[in-house]
CSV table of C-alpha atoms in Angstrom, one decimal:
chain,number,residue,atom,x,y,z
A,67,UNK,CA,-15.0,-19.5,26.3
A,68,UNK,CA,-11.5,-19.3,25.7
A,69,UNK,CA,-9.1,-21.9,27.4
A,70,UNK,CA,-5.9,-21.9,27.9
A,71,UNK,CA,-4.0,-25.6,26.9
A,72,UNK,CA,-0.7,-25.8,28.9
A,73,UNK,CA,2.1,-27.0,26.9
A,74,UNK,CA,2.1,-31.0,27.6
A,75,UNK,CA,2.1,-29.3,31.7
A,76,UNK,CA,5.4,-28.0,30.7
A,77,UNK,CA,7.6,-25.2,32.9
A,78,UNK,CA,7.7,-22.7,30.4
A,79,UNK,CA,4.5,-22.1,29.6
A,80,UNK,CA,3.6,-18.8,31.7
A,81,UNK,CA,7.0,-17.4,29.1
A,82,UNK,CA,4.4,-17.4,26.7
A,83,UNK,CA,2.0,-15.3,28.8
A,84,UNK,CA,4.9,-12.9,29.7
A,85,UNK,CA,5.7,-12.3,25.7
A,86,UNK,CA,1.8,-11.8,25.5
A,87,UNK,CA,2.3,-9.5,28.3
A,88,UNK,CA,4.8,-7.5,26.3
A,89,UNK,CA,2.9,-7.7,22.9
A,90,UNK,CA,0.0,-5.6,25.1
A,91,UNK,CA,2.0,-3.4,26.4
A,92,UNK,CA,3.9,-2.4,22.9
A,93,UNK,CA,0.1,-2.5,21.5
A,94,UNK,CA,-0.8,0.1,24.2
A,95,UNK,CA,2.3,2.4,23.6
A,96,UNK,CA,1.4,2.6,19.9
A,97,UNK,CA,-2.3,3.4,20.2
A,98,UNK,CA,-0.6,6.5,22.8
A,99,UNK,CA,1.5,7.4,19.3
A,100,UNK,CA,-1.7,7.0,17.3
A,101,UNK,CA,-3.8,9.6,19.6
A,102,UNK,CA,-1.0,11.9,19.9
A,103,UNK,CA,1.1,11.6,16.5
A,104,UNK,CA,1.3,15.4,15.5
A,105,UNK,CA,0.5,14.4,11.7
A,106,UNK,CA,-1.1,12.1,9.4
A,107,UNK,CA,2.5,9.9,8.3
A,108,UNK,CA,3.0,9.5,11.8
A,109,UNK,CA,-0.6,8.2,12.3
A,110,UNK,CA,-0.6,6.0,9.7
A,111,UNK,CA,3.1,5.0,10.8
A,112,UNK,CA,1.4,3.9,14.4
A,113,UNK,CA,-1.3,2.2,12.2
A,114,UNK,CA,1.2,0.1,10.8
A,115,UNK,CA,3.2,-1.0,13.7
A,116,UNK,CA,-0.6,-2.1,15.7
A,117,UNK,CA,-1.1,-4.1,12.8
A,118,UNK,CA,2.2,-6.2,13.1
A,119,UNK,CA,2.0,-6.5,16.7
A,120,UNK,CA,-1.7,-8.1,15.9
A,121,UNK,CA,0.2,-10.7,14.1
A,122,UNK,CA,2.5,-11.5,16.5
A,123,UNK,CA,-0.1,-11.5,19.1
A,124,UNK,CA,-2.5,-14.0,16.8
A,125,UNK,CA,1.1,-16.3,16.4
A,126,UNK,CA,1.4,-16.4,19.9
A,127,UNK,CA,-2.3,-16.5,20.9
A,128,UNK,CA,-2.3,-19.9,18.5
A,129,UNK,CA,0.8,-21.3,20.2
A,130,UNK,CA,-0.8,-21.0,23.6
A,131,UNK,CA,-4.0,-22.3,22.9
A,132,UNK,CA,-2.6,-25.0,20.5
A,133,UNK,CA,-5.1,-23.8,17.5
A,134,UNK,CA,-3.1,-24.1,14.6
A,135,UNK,CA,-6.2,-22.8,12.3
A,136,UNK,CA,-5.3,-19.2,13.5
A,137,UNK,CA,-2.1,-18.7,11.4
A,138,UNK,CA,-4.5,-18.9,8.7
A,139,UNK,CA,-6.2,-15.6,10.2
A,140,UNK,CA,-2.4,-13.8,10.3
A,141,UNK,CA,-1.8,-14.6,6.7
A,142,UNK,CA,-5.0,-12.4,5.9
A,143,UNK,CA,-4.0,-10.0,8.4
A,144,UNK,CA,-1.2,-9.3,6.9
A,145,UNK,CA,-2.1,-8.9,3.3
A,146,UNK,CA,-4.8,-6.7,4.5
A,147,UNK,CA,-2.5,-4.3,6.4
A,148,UNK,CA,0.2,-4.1,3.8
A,149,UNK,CA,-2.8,-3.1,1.5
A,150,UNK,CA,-3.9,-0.6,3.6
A,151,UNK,CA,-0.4,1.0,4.2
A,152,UNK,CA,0.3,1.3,0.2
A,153,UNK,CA,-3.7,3.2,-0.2
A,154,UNK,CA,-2.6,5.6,2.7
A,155,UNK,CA,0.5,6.1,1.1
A,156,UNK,CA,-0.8,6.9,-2.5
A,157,UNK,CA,-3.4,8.8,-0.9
A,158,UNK,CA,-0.8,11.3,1.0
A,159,UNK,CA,1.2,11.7,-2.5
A,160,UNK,CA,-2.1,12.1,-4.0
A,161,UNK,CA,-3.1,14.9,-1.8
A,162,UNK,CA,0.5,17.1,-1.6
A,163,UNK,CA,-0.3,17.4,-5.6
A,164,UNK,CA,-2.5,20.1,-6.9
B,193,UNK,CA,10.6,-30.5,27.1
B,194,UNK,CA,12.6,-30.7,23.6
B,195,UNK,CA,15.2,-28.6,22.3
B,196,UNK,CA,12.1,-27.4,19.6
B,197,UNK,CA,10.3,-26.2,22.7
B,198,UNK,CA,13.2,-24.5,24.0
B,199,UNK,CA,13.8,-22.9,20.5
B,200,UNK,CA,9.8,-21.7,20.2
B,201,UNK,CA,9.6,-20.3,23.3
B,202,UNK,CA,13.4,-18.3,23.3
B,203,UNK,CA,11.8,-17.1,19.5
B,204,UNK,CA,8.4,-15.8,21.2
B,205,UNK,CA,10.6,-14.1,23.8
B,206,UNK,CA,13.0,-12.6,21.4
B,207,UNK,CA,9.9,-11.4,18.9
B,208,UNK,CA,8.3,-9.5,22.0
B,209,UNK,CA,11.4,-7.8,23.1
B,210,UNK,CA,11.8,-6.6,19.1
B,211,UNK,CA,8.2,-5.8,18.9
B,212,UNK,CA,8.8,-3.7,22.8
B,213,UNK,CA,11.9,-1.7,21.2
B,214,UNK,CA,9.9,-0.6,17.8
B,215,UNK,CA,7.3,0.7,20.3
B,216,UNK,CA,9.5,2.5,22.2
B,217,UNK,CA,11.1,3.6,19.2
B,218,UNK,CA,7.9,5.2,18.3
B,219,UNK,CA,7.7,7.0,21.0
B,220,UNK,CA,10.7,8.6,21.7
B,221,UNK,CA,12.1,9.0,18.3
B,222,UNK,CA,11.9,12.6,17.3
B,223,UNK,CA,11.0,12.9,13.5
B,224,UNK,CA,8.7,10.5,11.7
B,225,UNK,CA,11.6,9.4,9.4
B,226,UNK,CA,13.5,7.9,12.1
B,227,UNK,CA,10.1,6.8,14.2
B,228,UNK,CA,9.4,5.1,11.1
B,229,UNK,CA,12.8,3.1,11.1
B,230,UNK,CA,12.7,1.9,14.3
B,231,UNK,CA,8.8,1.0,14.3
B,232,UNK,CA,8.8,-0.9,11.0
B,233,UNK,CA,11.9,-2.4,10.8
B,234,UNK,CA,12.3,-3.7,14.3
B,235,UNK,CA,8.3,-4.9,14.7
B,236,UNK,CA,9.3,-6.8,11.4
B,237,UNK,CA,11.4,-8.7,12.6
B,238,UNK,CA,9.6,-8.9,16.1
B,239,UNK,CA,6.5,-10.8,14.2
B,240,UNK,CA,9.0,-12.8,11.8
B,241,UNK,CA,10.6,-14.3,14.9
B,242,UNK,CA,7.0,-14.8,16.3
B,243,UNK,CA,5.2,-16.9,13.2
B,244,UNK,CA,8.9,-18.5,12.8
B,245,UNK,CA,8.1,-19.7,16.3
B,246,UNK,CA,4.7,-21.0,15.3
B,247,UNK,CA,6.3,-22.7,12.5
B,248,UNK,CA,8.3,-24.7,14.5
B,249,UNK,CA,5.6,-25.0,16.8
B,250,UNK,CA,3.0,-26.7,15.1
B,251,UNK,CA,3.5,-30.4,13.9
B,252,UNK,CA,0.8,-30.5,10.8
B,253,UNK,CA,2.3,-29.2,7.6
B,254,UNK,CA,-0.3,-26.9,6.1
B,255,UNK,CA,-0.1,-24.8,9.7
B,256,UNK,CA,3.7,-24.5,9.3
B,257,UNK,CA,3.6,-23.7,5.5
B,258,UNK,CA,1.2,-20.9,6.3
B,259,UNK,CA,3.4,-19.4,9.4
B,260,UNK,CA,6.9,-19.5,6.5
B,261,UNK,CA,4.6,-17.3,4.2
B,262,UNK,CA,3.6,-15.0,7.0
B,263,UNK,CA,7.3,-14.6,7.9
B,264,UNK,CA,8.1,-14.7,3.8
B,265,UNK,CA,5.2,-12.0,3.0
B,266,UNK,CA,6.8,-9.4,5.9
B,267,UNK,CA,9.9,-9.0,4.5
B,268,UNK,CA,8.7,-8.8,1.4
B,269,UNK,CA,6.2,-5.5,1.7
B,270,UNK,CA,7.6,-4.1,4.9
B,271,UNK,CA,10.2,-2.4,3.0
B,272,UNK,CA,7.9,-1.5,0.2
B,273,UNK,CA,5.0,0.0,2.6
B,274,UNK,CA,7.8,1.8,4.5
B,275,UNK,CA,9.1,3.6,1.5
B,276,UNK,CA,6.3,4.2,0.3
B,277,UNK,CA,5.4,6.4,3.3
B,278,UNK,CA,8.6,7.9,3.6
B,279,UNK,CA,8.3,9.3,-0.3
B,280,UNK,CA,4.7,10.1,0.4
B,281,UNK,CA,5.2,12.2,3.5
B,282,UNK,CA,8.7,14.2,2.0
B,283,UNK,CA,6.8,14.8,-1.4
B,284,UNK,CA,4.3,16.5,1.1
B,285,UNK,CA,6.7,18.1,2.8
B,286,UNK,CA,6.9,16.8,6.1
B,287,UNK,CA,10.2,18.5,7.7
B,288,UNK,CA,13.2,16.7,8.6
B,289,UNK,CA,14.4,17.1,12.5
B,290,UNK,CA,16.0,20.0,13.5
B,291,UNK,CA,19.7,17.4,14.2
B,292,UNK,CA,19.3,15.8,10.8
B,293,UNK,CA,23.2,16.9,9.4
B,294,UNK,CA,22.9,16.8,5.4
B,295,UNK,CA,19.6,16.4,2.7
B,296,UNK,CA,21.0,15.6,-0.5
B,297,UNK,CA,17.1,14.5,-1.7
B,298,UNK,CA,16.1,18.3,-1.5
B,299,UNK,CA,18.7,19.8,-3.7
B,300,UNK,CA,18.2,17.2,-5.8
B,301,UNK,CA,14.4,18.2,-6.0
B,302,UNK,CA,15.0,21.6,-6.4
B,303,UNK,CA,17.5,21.2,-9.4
B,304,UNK,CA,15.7,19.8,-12.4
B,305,UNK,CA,12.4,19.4,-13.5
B,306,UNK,CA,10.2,16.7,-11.6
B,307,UNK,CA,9.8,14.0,-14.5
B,308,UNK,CA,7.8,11.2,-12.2
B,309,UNK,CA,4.6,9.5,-13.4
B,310,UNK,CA,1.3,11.7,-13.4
B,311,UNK,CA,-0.7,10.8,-9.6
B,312,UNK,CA,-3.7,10.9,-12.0
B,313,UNK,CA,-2.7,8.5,-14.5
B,314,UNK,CA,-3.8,4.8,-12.4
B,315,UNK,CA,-2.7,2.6,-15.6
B,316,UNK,CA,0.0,0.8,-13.7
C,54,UNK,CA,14.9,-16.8,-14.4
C,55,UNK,CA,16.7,-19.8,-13.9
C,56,UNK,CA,16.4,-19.8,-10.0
C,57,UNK,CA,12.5,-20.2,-11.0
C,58,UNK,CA,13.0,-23.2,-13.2
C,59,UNK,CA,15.3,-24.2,-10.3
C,60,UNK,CA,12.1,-23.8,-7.8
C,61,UNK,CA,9.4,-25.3,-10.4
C,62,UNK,CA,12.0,-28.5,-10.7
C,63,UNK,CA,12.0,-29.1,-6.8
C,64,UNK,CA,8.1,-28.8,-6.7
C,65,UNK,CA,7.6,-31.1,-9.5
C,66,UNK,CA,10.1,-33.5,-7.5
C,67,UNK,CA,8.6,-33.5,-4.3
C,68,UNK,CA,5.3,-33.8,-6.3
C,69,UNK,CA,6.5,-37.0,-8.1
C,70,UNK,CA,8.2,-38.7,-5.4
C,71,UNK,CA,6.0,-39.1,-2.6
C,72,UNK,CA,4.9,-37.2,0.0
C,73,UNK,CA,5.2,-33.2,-0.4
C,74,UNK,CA,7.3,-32.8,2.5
C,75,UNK,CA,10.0,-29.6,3.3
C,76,UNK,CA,12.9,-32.6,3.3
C,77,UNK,CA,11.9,-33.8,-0.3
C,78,UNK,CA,11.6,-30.0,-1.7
C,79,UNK,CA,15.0,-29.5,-0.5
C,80,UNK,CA,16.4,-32.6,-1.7
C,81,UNK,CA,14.9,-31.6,-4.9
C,82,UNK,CA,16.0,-28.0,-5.1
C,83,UNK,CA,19.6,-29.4,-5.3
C,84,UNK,CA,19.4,-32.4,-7.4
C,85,UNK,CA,17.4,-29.7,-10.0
C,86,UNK,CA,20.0,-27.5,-9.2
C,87,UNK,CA,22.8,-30.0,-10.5
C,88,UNK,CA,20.6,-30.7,-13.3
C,89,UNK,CA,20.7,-27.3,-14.5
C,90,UNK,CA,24.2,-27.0,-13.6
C,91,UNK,CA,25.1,-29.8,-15.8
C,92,UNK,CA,22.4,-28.4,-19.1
C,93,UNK,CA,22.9,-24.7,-18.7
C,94,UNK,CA,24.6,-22.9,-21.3
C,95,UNK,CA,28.3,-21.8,-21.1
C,96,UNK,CA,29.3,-18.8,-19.3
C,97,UNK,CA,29.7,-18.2,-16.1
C,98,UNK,CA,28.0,-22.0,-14.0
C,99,UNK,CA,24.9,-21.5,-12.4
C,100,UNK,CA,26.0,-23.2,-9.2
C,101,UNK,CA,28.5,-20.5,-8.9
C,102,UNK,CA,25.5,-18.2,-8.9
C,103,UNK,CA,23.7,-20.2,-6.5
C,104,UNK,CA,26.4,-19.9,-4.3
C,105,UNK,CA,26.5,-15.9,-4.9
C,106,UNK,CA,23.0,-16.0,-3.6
C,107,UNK,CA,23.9,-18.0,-0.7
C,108,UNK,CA,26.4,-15.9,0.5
C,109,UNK,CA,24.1,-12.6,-0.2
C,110,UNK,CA,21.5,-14.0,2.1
C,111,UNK,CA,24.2,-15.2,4.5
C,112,UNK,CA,25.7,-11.7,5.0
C,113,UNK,CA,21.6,-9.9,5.0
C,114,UNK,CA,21.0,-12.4,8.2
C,115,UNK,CA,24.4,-11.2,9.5
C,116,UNK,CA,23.8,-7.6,8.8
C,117,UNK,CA,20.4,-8.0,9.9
C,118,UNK,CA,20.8,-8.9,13.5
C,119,UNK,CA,23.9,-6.5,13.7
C,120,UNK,CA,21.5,-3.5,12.4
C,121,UNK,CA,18.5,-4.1,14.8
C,122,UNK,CA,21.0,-4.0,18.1
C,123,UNK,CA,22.5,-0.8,16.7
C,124,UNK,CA,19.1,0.6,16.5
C,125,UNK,CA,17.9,-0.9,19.6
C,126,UNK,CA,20.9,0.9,21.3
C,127,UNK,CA,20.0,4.0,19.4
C,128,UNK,CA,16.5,3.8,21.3
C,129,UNK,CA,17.2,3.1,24.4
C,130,UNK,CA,20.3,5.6,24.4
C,131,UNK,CA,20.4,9.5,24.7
C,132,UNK,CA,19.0,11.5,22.0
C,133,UNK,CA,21.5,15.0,22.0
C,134,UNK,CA,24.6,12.2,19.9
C,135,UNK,CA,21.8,10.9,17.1
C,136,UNK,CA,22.7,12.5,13.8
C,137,UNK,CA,20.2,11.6,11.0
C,138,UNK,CA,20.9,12.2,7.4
C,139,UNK,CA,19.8,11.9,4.0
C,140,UNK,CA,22.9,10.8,1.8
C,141,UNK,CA,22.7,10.2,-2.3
C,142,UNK,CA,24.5,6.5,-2.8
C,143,UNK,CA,26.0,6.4,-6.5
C,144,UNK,CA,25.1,3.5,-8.1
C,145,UNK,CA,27.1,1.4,-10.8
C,146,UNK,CA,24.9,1.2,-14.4
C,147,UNK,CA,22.3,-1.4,-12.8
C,148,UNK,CA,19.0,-3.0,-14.1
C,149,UNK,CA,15.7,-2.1,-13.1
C,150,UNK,CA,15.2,-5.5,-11.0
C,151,UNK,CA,19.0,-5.0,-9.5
C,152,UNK,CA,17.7,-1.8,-8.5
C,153,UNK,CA,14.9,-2.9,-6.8
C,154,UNK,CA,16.2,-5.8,-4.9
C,155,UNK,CA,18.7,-3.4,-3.7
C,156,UNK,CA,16.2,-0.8,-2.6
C,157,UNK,CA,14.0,-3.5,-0.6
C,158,UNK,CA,17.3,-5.2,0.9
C,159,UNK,CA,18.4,-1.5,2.4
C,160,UNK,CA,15.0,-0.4,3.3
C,161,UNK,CA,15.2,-3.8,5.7
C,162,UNK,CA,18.2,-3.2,7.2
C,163,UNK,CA,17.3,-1.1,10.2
C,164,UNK,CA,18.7,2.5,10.0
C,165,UNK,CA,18.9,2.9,6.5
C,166,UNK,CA,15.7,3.7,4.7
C,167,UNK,CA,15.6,4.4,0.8
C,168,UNK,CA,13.3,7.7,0.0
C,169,UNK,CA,14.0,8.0,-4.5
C,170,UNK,CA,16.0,6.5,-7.1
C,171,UNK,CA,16.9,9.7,-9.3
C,172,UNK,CA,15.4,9.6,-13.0
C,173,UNK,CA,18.3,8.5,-14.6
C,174,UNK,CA,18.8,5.7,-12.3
C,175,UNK,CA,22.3,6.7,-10.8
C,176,UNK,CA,21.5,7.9,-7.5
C,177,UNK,CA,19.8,6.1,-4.6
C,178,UNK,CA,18.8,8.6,-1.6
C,179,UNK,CA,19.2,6.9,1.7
C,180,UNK,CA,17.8,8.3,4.7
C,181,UNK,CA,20.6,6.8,7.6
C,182,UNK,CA,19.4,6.9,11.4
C,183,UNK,CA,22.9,7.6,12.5
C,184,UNK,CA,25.8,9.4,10.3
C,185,UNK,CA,29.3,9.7,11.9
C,186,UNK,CA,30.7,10.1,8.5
C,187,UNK,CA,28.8,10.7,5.6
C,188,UNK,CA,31.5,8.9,3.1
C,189,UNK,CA,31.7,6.2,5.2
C,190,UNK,CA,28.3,5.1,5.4
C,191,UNK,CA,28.0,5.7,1.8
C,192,UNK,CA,30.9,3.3,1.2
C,193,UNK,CA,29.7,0.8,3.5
C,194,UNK,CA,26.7,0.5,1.5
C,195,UNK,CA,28.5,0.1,-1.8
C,196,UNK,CA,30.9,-2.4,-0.7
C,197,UNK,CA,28.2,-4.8,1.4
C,198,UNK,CA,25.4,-4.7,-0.5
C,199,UNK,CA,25.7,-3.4,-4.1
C,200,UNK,CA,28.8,-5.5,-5.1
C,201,UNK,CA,26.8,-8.7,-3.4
C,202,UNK,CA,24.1,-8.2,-5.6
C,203,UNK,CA,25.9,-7.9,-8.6
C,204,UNK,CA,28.1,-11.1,-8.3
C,205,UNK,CA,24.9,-12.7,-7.5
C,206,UNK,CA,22.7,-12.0,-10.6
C,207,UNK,CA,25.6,-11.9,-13.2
């Protein structure tokens, strides 16, 4: 069960829920380019952009629930989506050459 | 309330209005070149401004160590992964947009003979 | 190279004095970076480099922040005025690591993106979100970037 710690009862902690908020609805306009994106690139451009916003949303996720052993989980992340971004890559120059 | 409170949560803020614009960038930019720019370069920064919030944040060391090489690691291979798609998808020629003024890169293709590393050979 | 030494020194300080904190790295960057100032090898001072770098990050942050609200203004504007365009840069006779550092730093810039480097290392294509005028943008480039990058590695 997942609870939410306020900030030492401080005013500005529903901010936090509003940039959360935003992170979802940036998450849901990139999954719309992701179904929609007329060509591979721009698939694997939408790909890209999900995968940052997961990130941001694990950096802020931590922050609200005061787990700092999540950042841990965004430096993976990140490693693991730049890796994937260079294969698709080499795999679209690999396929344009007979 | 501290001033490192206010600073985490104005960072938060401004990492998920960045991370808003690069996704409305994606959407309503017409070609994948510019789509691109304002996706990857603008989310960048979006979840650099984010884990630089966590940094400041969190009071243990290790936590804010690992949040500096997230920010540190992004602007490192952002650039690389977004050139890397860019060069991938003109080499298999994805078009520019119809408004796009001047392409110096194709009449530099067509002149001369195309001397880049074999695909084939993976000895990097 | 040096800048490494300079980065191994502070860890080895902060290692040696007492707790490895982000004050006592710092505090050891620039006490190893007068040490090297003062054993480095004639020519042009490292701490004049230092400050080369300094001022090369200085003016990324600044061109940073100015970038991503002309492309945010970009997005949220109309899209009959955007003119993209893919411009060759000429670049002075630089080194493969110049090269790169330069590619990276304009690739993060919002609005410029670099596509190639031409084989014989003298052209840089740029693809620019927005052109008004071609030798402008070209020159901008040049005159930010290019010439900070050189004062700062030699």
């Amino acid at each position: 069960m997942i609870q939410l710690v306020p900030l030492d009862n401080d005013p500005t902690h529903w901010l936090f829920l509003v940039a959360g908020a935003v992170f979802g609805i940036a998450l849901l306009a990139s999954v719309w380019r992701l179904v929609v994106g007329p060509s591979l690139p721009d698939r694997v451009v939408a790909v890209d952009l999900i995968g940052f916003l997961a990130v941001g949303i694990i950096c802020v996720f931590s922050i609200v629930t005061q787990r700092s052993e999540l950042i841990g989980v965004a430096v993976v992340a990140a490693l693991i989506l730049f890796l994937g971004t260079a294969a698709f890559a080499i795999y679209l120059d690999r396929r344009a050459r007979p | 309330m501290t001033i490192i409170n206010i600073l985490t949560v104005f960072l938060v803020l401004l990492g998920a209005l960045f991370s808003l614009i690069a996704a409305i960038g994606l959407i309503r930019m017409p070609d994948l070149y510019t789509r691109m720019q304002s996706a990857t370069k603008a989310g960048t920064l979006g979840v650099a401004c984010t884990a630089a919030a966590a940094a400041l944040h969190f009071k243990d060391t290790i936590a804010s160590m690992d949040a500096i090489i997230v920010v540190v690691f992004f602007f490192l291979t952002a650039p690389v992964a977004s050139h890397l798609i860019a060069r991938a998808s003109y080499t298999s020629g994805h078009r520019l947009w119809s408004q796009t003024i001047r392409d110096d890169y194709a009449e530099s293709r067509t002149s001369g003979p195309d001397d880049r590393p074999d695909p084939e050979d993976l000895s990097l | 190279m040096i800048f490494a030494s300079n980065i191994l020194l502070a860890i080895l300080w902060s290692l040696l004095i007492g707790p490895f904190t982000p004050y006592n790295l710092l505090a050891g960057f620039f006490i190893s970076m007068l040490a090297l100032a003062v054993c480095s090898n004639p020519g042009r001072a490292y701490a004049m480099r230092f400050w080369a770098i300094a001022a090369l990050l200085l003016f990324l942050t600044k061109e940073l922040v100015k970038a991503n609200i002309r492309v945010a203004y970009y997005t949220v504007s109309s899209l009959k005025t955007l003119h993209p365009a893919i411009l060759a840069v000429p670049l002075e006779p630089l080194t493969d690591p110049e090269i790169t550092l330069l590619a990276n730093l304009i690739t993060l810039t919002p609005g410029t993106l670099t596509l190639d480097v031409s084989a014989d290392k003298r052209q840089m294509f740029v693809h620019f979100m927005h052109v008004d005028d071609p030798s402008e943008a070209v020159q901008e480039i040049k005159s930010g970037f290019e010439r900070r990058i050189m004062e700062a590695t030699r």
